[in-house]
mmCIF file of C-alpha atoms and ligand atoms in Angstrom:
data_model
loop_
_atom_site.group_PDB
_atom_site.id
_atom_site.type_symbol
_atom_site.label_atom_id
_atom_site.label_comp_id
_atom_site.label_asym_id
_atom_site.label_seq_id
_atom_site.Cartn_x
_atom_site.Cartn_y
_atom_site.Cartn_z
ATOM 1 C CA UNK A 1 25.884 -0.242 -4.415
ATOM 2 C CA UNK A 2 24.604 1.284 -1.217
ATOM 3 C CA UNK A 3 21.333 0.083 0.239
ATOM 4 C CA UNK A 4 19.367 -0.138 3.476
ATOM 5 C CA UNK A 5 18.491 -3.514 4.965
ATOM 6 C CA UNK A 6 16.436 -4.662 7.928
ATOM 7 C CA UNK A 7 19.038 -5.617 10.559
ATOM 8 C CA UNK A 8 17.569 -6.605 13.885
ATOM 9 C CA UNK A 9 13.838 -5.786 13.780
ATOM 10 C CA UNK A 10 12.691 -3.581 16.628
ATOM 11 C CA UNK A 11 11.120 -0.221 17.485
ATOM 12 C CA UNK A 12 11.996 2.277 14.790
ATOM 13 C CA UNK A 13 13.881 4.479 17.255
ATOM 14 C CA UNK A 14 16.332 1.618 17.958
ATOM 15 C CA UNK A 15 17.627 1.762 14.373
ATOM 16 C CA UNK A 16 16.403 -1.461 12.741
ATOM 17 C CA UNK A 17 17.566 -0.286 9.299
ATOM 18 C CA UNK A 18 21.258 -0.781 8.641
ATOM 19 C CA UNK A 19 23.518 0.376 5.826
ATOM 20 C CA UNK A 20 24.780 -2.374 3.552
ATOM 21 C CA UNK A 21 27.047 -2.456 0.545
ATOM 22 C CA UNK A 22 25.960 -4.870 -2.163
ATOM 23 C CA UNK A 23 27.152 -5.911 -5.584
ATOM 24 C CA UNK A 24 25.136 -4.258 -8.316
ATOM 25 C CA UNK A 25 22.684 -7.084 -9.084
ATOM 26 C CA UNK A 26 22.907 -8.777 -12.491
ATOM 27 C CA UNK A 27 19.530 -9.736 -13.991
ATOM 28 C CA UNK A 28 18.868 -13.475 -14.336
ATOM 29 C CA UNK A 29 16.568 -15.045 -16.943
ATOM 30 C CA UNK A 30 13.366 -13.034 -17.327
ATOM 31 C CA UNK A 31 14.588 -10.280 -15.013
ATOM 32 C CA UNK A 32 15.280 -6.593 -15.393
ATOM 33 C CA UNK A 33 17.684 -4.521 -13.395
ATOM 34 C CA UNK A 34 15.996 -1.279 -12.473
ATOM 35 C CA UNK A 35 18.034 1.744 -11.460
ATOM 36 C CA UNK A 36 15.898 3.285 -8.751
ATOM 37 C CA UNK A 37 14.998 6.948 -8.883
ATOM 38 C CA UNK A 38 12.294 6.977 -6.195
ATOM 39 C CA UNK A 39 10.889 4.533 -3.680
ATOM 40 C CA UNK A 40 7.796 5.165 -1.607
ATOM 41 C CA UNK A 41 7.777 4.425 2.115
ATOM 42 C CA UNK A 42 4.886 2.125 2.950
ATOM 43 C CA UNK A 43 3.571 1.250 6.409
ATOM 44 C CA UNK A 44 4.436 -2.370 5.595
ATOM 45 C CA UNK A 45 8.119 -1.339 5.578
ATOM 46 C CA UNK A 46 7.604 -0.098 9.112
ATOM 47 C CA UNK A 47 5.886 -3.337 10.190
ATOM 48 C CA UNK A 48 8.826 -5.254 8.740
ATOM 49 C CA UNK A 49 11.461 -3.037 10.375
ATOM 50 C CA UNK A 50 9.703 -3.197 13.724
ATOM 51 C CA UNK A 51 9.174 -6.960 13.569
ATOM 52 C CA UNK A 52 5.352 -7.026 13.371
ATOM 53 C CA UNK A 53 5.970 -8.963 10.153
ATOM 54 C CA UNK A 54 8.664 -11.582 10.606
ATOM 55 C CA UNK A 55 11.506 -11.132 8.106
ATOM 56 C CA UNK A 56 11.515 -13.887 5.492
ATOM 57 C CA UNK A 57 15.199 -13.336 4.735
ATOM 58 C CA UNK A 58 17.995 -11.872 6.825
ATOM 59 C CA UNK A 59 19.118 -8.403 5.784
ATOM 60 C CA UNK A 60 16.454 -7.964 3.163
ATOM 61 C CA UNK A 61 16.301 -4.560 1.465
ATOM 62 C CA UNK A 62 12.774 -3.163 1.974
ATOM 63 C CA UNK A 63 10.796 -1.008 -0.446
ATOM 64 C CA UNK A 64 7.999 -2.011 -2.801
ATOM 65 C CA UNK A 65 6.871 1.267 -4.365
ATOM 66 C CA UNK A 66 9.817 1.469 -6.708
ATOM 67 C CA UNK A 67 10.111 3.759 -9.717
ATOM 68 C CA UNK A 68 13.163 3.642 -11.924
ATOM 69 C CA UNK A 69 14.621 3.064 -15.350
ATOM 70 C CA UNK A 70 15.423 -0.281 -16.900
ATOM 71 C CA UNK A 71 19.207 -0.502 -16.814
ATOM 72 C CA UNK A 72 19.934 -4.081 -17.886
ATOM 73 C CA UNK A 73 17.967 -6.909 -19.490
ATOM 74 C CA UNK A 74 18.265 -10.538 -18.441
ATOM 75 C CA UNK A 75 18.153 -13.396 -20.978
ATOM 76 C CA UNK A 76 14.727 -14.018 -22.483
ATOM 77 C CA UNK A 77 13.230 -10.634 -21.661
ATOM 78 C CA UNK A 78 11.289 -8.654 -24.252
ATOM 79 C CA UNK A 79 8.620 -6.473 -22.667
ATOM 80 C CA UNK A 80 10.861 -3.488 -21.972
ATOM 81 C CA UNK A 81 13.899 -1.751 -23.406
ATOM 82 C CA UNK A 82 16.842 -0.232 -21.578
ATOM 83 C CA UNK A 83 15.834 3.264 -20.467
ATOM 84 C CA UNK A 84 12.105 2.530 -20.093
ATOM 85 C CA UNK A 85 10.454 3.845 -16.961
ATOM 86 C CA UNK A 86 8.927 1.069 -14.857
ATOM 87 C CA UNK A 87 7.321 0.535 -11.484
ATOM 88 C CA UNK A 88 7.932 -2.377 -9.134
ATOM 89 C CA UNK A 89 5.207 -3.227 -6.642
ATOM 90 C CA UNK A 90 4.664 -5.612 -3.688
ATOM 91 C CA UNK A 91 3.644 -8.612 -5.800
ATOM 92 C CA UNK A 92 6.956 -9.533 -7.377
ATOM 93 C CA UNK A 93 6.120 -13.044 -8.520
ATOM 94 C CA UNK A 94 3.744 -15.987 -8.315
ATOM 95 C CA UNK A 95 4.007 -19.662 -9.223
ATOM 96 C CA UNK A 96 1.308 -19.209 -11.894
ATOM 97 C CA UNK A 97 0.106 -22.749 -11.269
ATOM 98 C CA UNK A 98 -1.605 -22.987 -7.876
ATOM 99 C CA UNK A 99 -5.399 -23.150 -7.666
ATOM 100 C CA UNK A 100 -5.617 -19.417 -6.913
ATOM 101 C CA UNK A 101 -3.402 -18.342 -9.790
ATOM 102 C CA UNK A 102 -5.372 -20.604 -12.136
ATOM 103 C CA UNK A 103 -8.674 -19.020 -11.167
ATOM 104 C CA UNK A 104 -7.389 -15.441 -11.532
ATOM 105 C CA UNK A 105 -6.748 -14.675 -7.873
ATOM 106 C CA UNK A 106 -2.985 -14.426 -8.058
ATOM 107 C CA UNK A 107 -2.987 -12.111 -5.038
ATOM 108 C CA UNK A 108 -3.774 -15.276 -3.024
ATOM 109 C CA UNK A 109 -0.990 -17.362 -4.599
ATOM 110 C CA UNK A 110 0.322 -19.987 -2.197
ATOM 111 C CA UNK A 111 3.930 -19.405 -3.278
ATOM 112 C CA UNK A 112 4.196 -15.659 -3.847
ATOM 113 C CA UNK A 113 7.320 -13.535 -4.039
ATOM 114 C CA UNK A 114 6.962 -10.177 -2.353
ATOM 115 C CA UNK A 115 9.256 -7.298 -3.193
ATOM 116 C CA UNK A 116 11.134 -6.014 -0.176
ATOM 117 C CA UNK A 117 10.234 -9.090 1.899
ATOM 118 C CA UNK A 118 11.222 -12.219 -0.071
ATOM 119 C CA UNK A 119 13.533 -10.391 -2.465
ATOM 120 C CA UNK A 120 15.386 -7.116 -2.171
ATOM 121 C CA UNK A 121 13.389 -3.984 -2.832
ATOM 122 C CA UNK A 122 13.908 -0.343 -3.590
ATOM 123 C CA UNK A 123 15.696 1.200 -0.589
ATOM 124 C CA UNK A 124 18.766 0.872 -2.801
ATOM 125 C CA UNK A 125 20.394 2.222 -5.935
ATOM 126 C CA UNK A 126 19.033 -0.676 -7.999
ATOM 127 C CA UNK A 127 16.878 -3.776 -7.725
ATOM 128 C CA UNK A 128 15.818 -6.725 -9.842
ATOM 129 C CA UNK A 129 12.300 -7.510 -11.020
ATOM 130 C CA UNK A 130 10.701 -10.320 -12.987
ATOM 131 C CA UNK A 131 9.668 -8.377 -16.085
ATOM 132 C CA UNK A 132 6.193 -9.954 -16.036
ATOM 133 C CA UNK A 133 5.591 -8.147 -12.739
ATOM 134 C CA UNK A 134 6.995 -4.751 -13.748
ATOM 135 C CA UNK A 135 4.455 -2.024 -14.447
ATOM 136 C CA UNK A 136 4.324 0.676 -17.065
ATOM 137 C CA UNK A 137 3.556 4.004 -15.434
ATOM 138 C CA UNK A 138 1.234 6.710 -16.745
ATOM 139 C CA UNK A 139 2.863 9.655 -18.506
ATOM 140 C CA UNK A 140 2.272 12.958 -16.817
ATOM 141 C CA UNK A 141 2.978 11.645 -13.327
ATOM 142 C CA UNK A 142 6.561 12.241 -12.221
ATOM 143 C CA UNK A 143 8.591 9.589 -10.397
ATOM 144 C CA UNK A 144 8.001 11.000 -6.928
ATOM 145 C CA UNK A 145 4.235 11.106 -7.394
ATOM 146 C CA UNK A 146 4.080 7.749 -9.178
ATOM 147 C CA UNK A 147 5.802 5.828 -6.363
ATOM 148 C CA UNK A 148 2.944 5.897 -3.817
ATOM 149 C CA UNK A 149 0.503 4.689 -6.464
ATOM 150 C CA UNK A 150 2.317 1.337 -6.553
ATOM 151 C CA UNK A 151 1.193 0.075 -3.155
ATOM 152 C CA UNK A 152 -0.677 2.734 -1.227
ATOM 153 C CA UNK A 153 -2.789 3.545 -4.268
ATOM 154 C CA UNK A 154 -3.156 0.039 -5.549
ATOM 155 C CA UNK A 155 -4.072 -1.681 -2.282
ATOM 156 C CA UNK A 156 -6.429 1.150 -1.391
ATOM 157 C CA UNK A 157 -8.128 0.724 -4.752
ATOM 158 C CA UNK A 158 -8.594 -3.003 -4.185
ATOM 159 C CA UNK A 159 -9.948 -2.295 -0.694
ATOM 160 C CA UNK A 160 -12.371 0.265 -2.113
ATOM 161 C CA UNK A 161 -13.628 -2.284 -4.627
ATOM 162 C CA UNK A 162 -14.047 -4.925 -1.943
ATOM 163 C CA UNK A 163 -15.956 -2.464 0.265
ATOM 164 C CA UNK A 164 -18.581 -2.686 -2.458
ATOM 165 C CA UNK A 165 -20.210 0.731 -2.130
ATOM 166 C CA UNK A 166 -23.046 1.207 -4.634
ATOM 167 C CA UNK A 167 -22.917 4.163 -7.090
ATOM 168 C CA UNK A 168 -23.662 7.394 -5.231
ATOM 169 C CA UNK A 169 -23.292 5.613 -1.887
ATOM 170 C CA UNK A 170 -21.529 6.469 1.321
ATOM 171 C CA UNK A 171 -17.970 5.409 2.157
ATOM 172 C CA UNK A 172 -16.239 5.590 5.530
ATOM 173 C CA UNK A 173 -12.446 5.881 5.606
ATOM 174 C CA UNK A 174 -10.805 4.963 8.921
ATOM 175 C CA UNK A 175 -7.271 6.312 9.172
ATOM 176 C CA UNK A 176 -5.954 8.771 6.614
ATOM 177 C CA UNK A 177 -2.357 8.241 5.527
ATOM 178 C CA UNK A 178 -0.576 7.398 2.302
ATOM 179 C CA UNK A 179 -3.102 4.863 1.077
ATOM 180 C CA UNK A 180 -6.338 6.448 2.293
ATOM 181 C CA UNK A 181 -5.632 9.851 0.775
ATOM 182 C CA UNK A 182 -5.358 8.256 -2.679
ATOM 183 C CA UNK A 183 -8.381 6.013 -2.211
ATOM 184 C CA UNK A 184 -10.518 8.928 -1.058
ATOM 185 C CA UNK A 185 -9.665 10.802 -4.266
ATOM 186 C CA UNK A 186 -10.845 7.861 -6.372
ATOM 187 C CA UNK A 187 -14.053 7.531 -4.333
ATOM 188 C CA UNK A 188 -14.830 11.263 -4.529
ATOM 189 C CA UNK A 189 -14.127 11.325 -8.271
ATOM 190 C CA UNK A 190 -16.532 8.406 -8.683
ATOM 191 C CA UNK A 191 -19.273 10.369 -6.946
ATOM 192 C CA UNK A 192 -19.327 8.657 -3.548
ATOM 193 C CA UNK A 193 -19.862 10.625 -0.348
ATOM 194 C CA UNK A 194 -16.751 10.164 1.765
ATOM 195 C CA UNK A 195 -16.542 10.469 5.546
ATOM 196 C CA UNK A 196 -13.034 10.394 6.987
ATOM 197 C CA UNK A 197 -12.622 9.186 10.551
ATOM 198 C CA UNK A 198 -9.124 9.717 11.830
ATOM 199 C CA UNK A 199 -6.931 11.362 14.402
ATOM 200 C CA UNK A 200 -3.906 13.556 13.820
ATOM 201 C CA UNK A 201 -4.140 17.134 12.601
ATOM 202 C CA UNK A 202 -1.964 16.536 9.487
ATOM 203 C CA UNK A 203 -4.282 13.783 8.331
ATOM 204 C CA UNK A 204 -7.446 15.705 9.064
ATOM 205 C CA UNK A 205 -6.207 18.807 7.273
ATOM 206 C CA UNK A 206 -5.296 16.721 4.225
ATOM 207 C CA UNK A 207 -8.741 15.062 4.221
ATOM 208 C CA UNK A 208 -10.448 18.454 4.307
ATOM 209 C CA UNK A 209 -8.233 19.777 1.539
ATOM 210 C CA UNK A 210 -9.097 16.820 -0.694
ATOM 211 C CA UNK A 211 -12.811 17.493 -0.289
ATOM 212 C CA UNK A 212 -14.019 14.857 2.164
ATOM 213 C CA UNK A 213 -17.692 15.328 3.040
ATOM 214 C CA UNK A 214 -16.895 15.176 6.726
ATOM 215 C CA UNK A 215 -13.832 14.688 8.904
ATOM 216 C CA UNK A 216 -14.191 13.399 12.428
ATOM 217 C CA UNK A 217 -12.753 11.168 15.099
ATOM 218 C CA UNK A 218 -12.736 7.422 14.488
ATOM 219 C CA UNK A 219 -14.538 6.822 17.786
ATOM 220 C CA UNK A 220 -17.438 9.123 16.916
ATOM 221 C CA UNK A 221 -20.237 7.903 14.667
ATOM 222 C CA UNK A 222 -20.142 9.301 11.111
ATOM 223 C CA UNK A 223 -22.918 11.747 10.186
ATOM 224 C CA UNK A 224 -24.832 9.057 8.279
ATOM 225 C CA UNK A 225 -24.765 5.231 8.047
ATOM 226 C CA UNK A 226 -22.032 3.878 5.789
ATOM 227 C CA UNK A 227 -22.666 1.624 2.788
ATOM 228 C CA UNK A 228 -19.072 0.494 2.999
ATOM 229 C CA UNK A 229 -15.900 1.335 4.849
ATOM 230 C CA UNK A 230 -12.185 0.766 4.572
ATOM 231 C CA UNK A 231 -10.027 0.432 7.666
ATOM 232 C CA UNK A 232 -6.564 1.800 6.883
ATOM 233 C CA UNK A 233 -5.371 2.347 10.460
ATOM 234 C CA UNK A 234 -3.612 -0.811 11.731
ATOM 235 C CA UNK A 235 -5.877 -0.803 14.791
ATOM 236 C CA UNK A 236 -7.991 -3.913 15.371
ATOM 237 C CA UNK A 237 -10.006 -2.159 18.061
ATOM 238 C CA UNK A 238 -11.531 -0.012 15.311
ATOM 239 C CA UNK A 239 -13.101 -3.074 13.638
ATOM 240 C CA UNK A 240 -16.192 -3.172 15.909
ATOM 241 C CA UNK A 241 -16.388 0.627 15.795
ATOM 242 C CA UNK A 242 -16.461 0.633 11.996
ATOM 243 C CA UNK A 243 -18.875 -2.321 11.811
ATOM 244 C CA UNK A 244 -21.324 -0.438 14.028
ATOM 245 C CA UNK A 245 -21.132 2.550 11.677
ATOM 246 C CA UNK A 246 -22.195 0.410 8.691
ATOM 247 C CA UNK A 247 -25.710 0.425 7.368
ATOM 248 C CA UNK A 248 -27.483 -2.909 6.879
ATOM 249 C CA UNK A 249 -25.699 -4.978 4.249
ATOM 250 C CA UNK A 250 -22.565 -2.837 4.441
ATOM 251 C CA UNK A 251 -19.024 -4.148 4.066
ATOM 252 C CA UNK A 252 -15.910 -3.278 6.033
ATOM 253 C CA UNK A 253 -12.660 -4.008 4.175
ATOM 254 C CA UNK A 254 -9.432 -4.079 6.180
ATOM 255 C CA UNK A 255 -6.659 -2.756 3.942
ATOM 256 C CA UNK A 256 -3.571 -3.452 6.048
ATOM 257 C CA UNK A 257 -1.247 -6.432 5.879
ATOM 258 C CA UNK A 258 -0.962 -6.258 9.672
ATOM 259 C CA UNK A 259 -3.620 -5.387 12.243
ATOM 260 C CA UNK A 260 -3.499 -5.389 16.010
ATOM 261 C CA UNK A 261 -5.853 -7.922 17.598
ATOM 262 C CA UNK A 262 -9.561 -7.493 16.970
ATOM 263 C CA UNK A 263 -11.615 -7.535 20.203
ATOM 264 C CA UNK A 264 -14.571 -9.937 20.486
ATOM 265 C CA UNK A 265 -17.438 -8.890 18.227
ATOM 266 C CA UNK A 266 -21.017 -8.480 19.376
ATOM 267 C CA UNK A 267 -22.987 -10.345 16.772
ATOM 268 C CA UNK A 268 -26.279 -8.451 17.103
ATOM 269 C CA UNK A 269 -24.762 -4.962 16.860
ATOM 270 C CA UNK A 270 -21.754 -5.534 14.644
ATOM 271 C CA UNK A 271 -22.425 -8.370 12.189
ATOM 272 C CA UNK A 272 -26.139 -9.129 12.031
ATOM 273 C CA UNK A 273 -28.182 -7.483 9.242
ATOM 274 C CA UNK A 274 -25.740 -8.928 6.720
ATOM 275 C CA UNK A 275 -22.825 -6.711 7.545
ATOM 276 C CA UNK A 276 -19.609 -8.147 6.145
ATOM 277 C CA UNK A 277 -16.021 -8.004 7.285
ATOM 278 C CA UNK A 278 -13.217 -8.879 4.914
ATOM 279 C CA UNK A 279 -9.481 -8.494 4.580
ATOM 280 C CA UNK A 280 -7.526 -7.382 1.543
ATOM 281 C CA UNK A 281 -4.464 -9.343 0.493
ATOM 282 C CA UNK A 282 -1.920 -7.947 -1.953
ATOM 283 C CA UNK A 283 -3.104 -7.220 -5.485
ATOM 284 C CA UNK A 284 -3.283 -8.809 -8.872
ATOM 285 C CA UNK A 285 -1.485 -7.393 -11.872
ATOM 286 C CA UNK A 286 -4.896 -6.609 -13.303
ATOM 287 C CA UNK A 287 -5.691 -4.437 -10.268
ATOM 288 C CA UNK A 288 -2.464 -2.574 -10.945
ATOM 289 C CA UNK A 289 -3.204 -1.983 -14.587
ATOM 290 C CA UNK A 290 -6.758 -0.861 -13.839
ATOM 291 C CA UNK A 291 -5.748 1.430 -11.023
ATOM 292 C CA UNK A 292 -2.812 3.070 -12.803
ATOM 293 C CA UNK A 293 -5.030 3.836 -15.800
ATOM 294 C CA UNK A 294 -7.842 5.112 -13.601
ATOM 295 C CA UNK A 295 -5.523 7.228 -11.457
ATOM 296 C CA UNK A 296 -4.182 8.963 -14.552
ATOM 297 C CA UNK A 297 -7.673 9.520 -15.951
ATOM 298 C CA UNK A 298 -9.127 10.863 -12.691
ATOM 299 C CA UNK A 299 -6.059 12.967 -11.919
ATOM 300 C CA UNK A 300 -5.415 11.221 -8.611
ATOM 301 C CA UNK A 301 -2.397 12.944 -7.137
ATOM 302 C CA UNK A 302 -0.331 11.786 -4.202
ATOM 303 C CA UNK A 303 0.612 14.309 -1.545
ATOM 304 C CA UNK A 304 4.271 13.461 -1.075
ATOM 305 C CA UNK A 305 7.024 14.283 1.370
ATOM 306 C CA UNK A 306 10.458 13.780 -0.251
ATOM 307 C CA UNK A 307 13.507 12.435 1.616
ATOM 308 C CA UNK A 308 16.967 11.579 0.281
ATOM 309 C CA UNK A 309 17.405 7.793 0.428
ATOM 310 C CA UNK A 310 20.243 8.374 2.908
ATOM 311 C CA UNK A 311 17.577 9.501 5.353
ATOM 312 C CA UNK A 312 15.361 6.423 5.054
ATOM 313 C CA UNK A 313 15.455 5.805 8.838
ATOM 314 C CA UNK A 314 14.183 9.307 9.482
ATOM 315 C CA UNK A 315 11.380 8.813 6.942
ATOM 316 C CA UNK A 316 10.311 5.610 8.708
ATOM 317 C CA UNK A 317 10.460 7.289 12.117
ATOM 318 C CA UNK A 318 8.403 10.224 10.852
ATOM 319 C CA UNK A 319 5.825 7.755 9.521
ATOM 320 C CA UNK A 320 5.748 5.889 12.844
ATOM 321 C CA UNK A 321 5.214 9.105 14.772
ATOM 322 C CA UNK A 322 2.671 10.608 12.374
ATOM 323 C CA UNK A 323 4.853 13.621 11.602
ATOM 324 C CA UNK A 324 3.542 14.214 8.077
ATOM 325 C CA UNK A 325 0.362 13.912 6.035
ATOM 326 C CA UNK A 326 0.396 11.927 2.777
ATOM 327 C CA UNK A 327 3.188 9.637 1.633
ATOM 328 C CA UNK A 328 6.954 9.752 2.148
ATOM 329 C CA UNK A 329 9.098 9.098 -0.924
ATOM 330 C CA UNK A 330 12.833 8.353 -0.947
ATOM 331 C CA UNK A 331 14.889 9.900 -3.736
ATOM 332 C CA UNK A 332 17.764 7.671 -4.748
ATOM 333 C CA UNK A 333 19.638 10.223 -6.788
HETATM 334 ZN ZN1 LIG B 401 -0.054 -19.309 -7.384
HETATM 335 ZN ZN1 LIG B 402 2.926 -1.386 0.784
#
């Protein structure tokens, strides 16, 4: 089968993705083979291709917002039948036995398997998944619109929860791409006031269209103090900016897996008064189940930009250069 792999990581315009030809993978015990129909393009794929995240395996196939149909069942499987629609997300496996798994925080597992980093992902015609980590997808959302829910939506949802905004409170959203535009829809549907602080006309226009209460520049203060904020832009220099915009007791959650360096913080202005700063790491399967159900109920809809999978490098470059608003999705067939 044809697939894309991360060759030599480097700036996206130097062509870090290379074409590879692989055997169609056969599912091992507990695994499913999924024939990919769509795979979302996540900023993490870009960090991996550009080398911000060190590859954990040479020539790994990226892609962890995978939607497809179960095509083959490995020995000992039983949750799905051939033909079922499933989603494959970033968390592709855990040891189930470390202290974090045992206490219900499997997102912090000390021996995790990440799709598209430790094992091959969805920039391909097919991929394998441990059936315990495959997700059922809500009816009424087509493959293209389901794909971005699987990381952008899911991680944004976890970040929103960790930002801990009280009912009816005020949320700040820094950066407005694939993840933020889904998170903002959840927050607005839950009755929060949402201020979007971002650059880029595509992103701002999308924020306005989705009903944000205000849209401004990340460097400018929001129109009112924030009860909580999520930093989606991978820019560490926005951490003190966002902390200053928080009200007393507010929380800033950093949603990205990679962030440029955070400058020194000024305790009195940026942390005192019980402001909190926390990161968000992967997701649990429970987060996924909760979010996918909620997204269907609230009618959260991804704004997508389709690309044929053959044009994956162009999709990544367009993401790097901010050439679209919303989320890019590769179509495998
Ligand atoms: Zn574990
Ligand atoms: Zn992702």
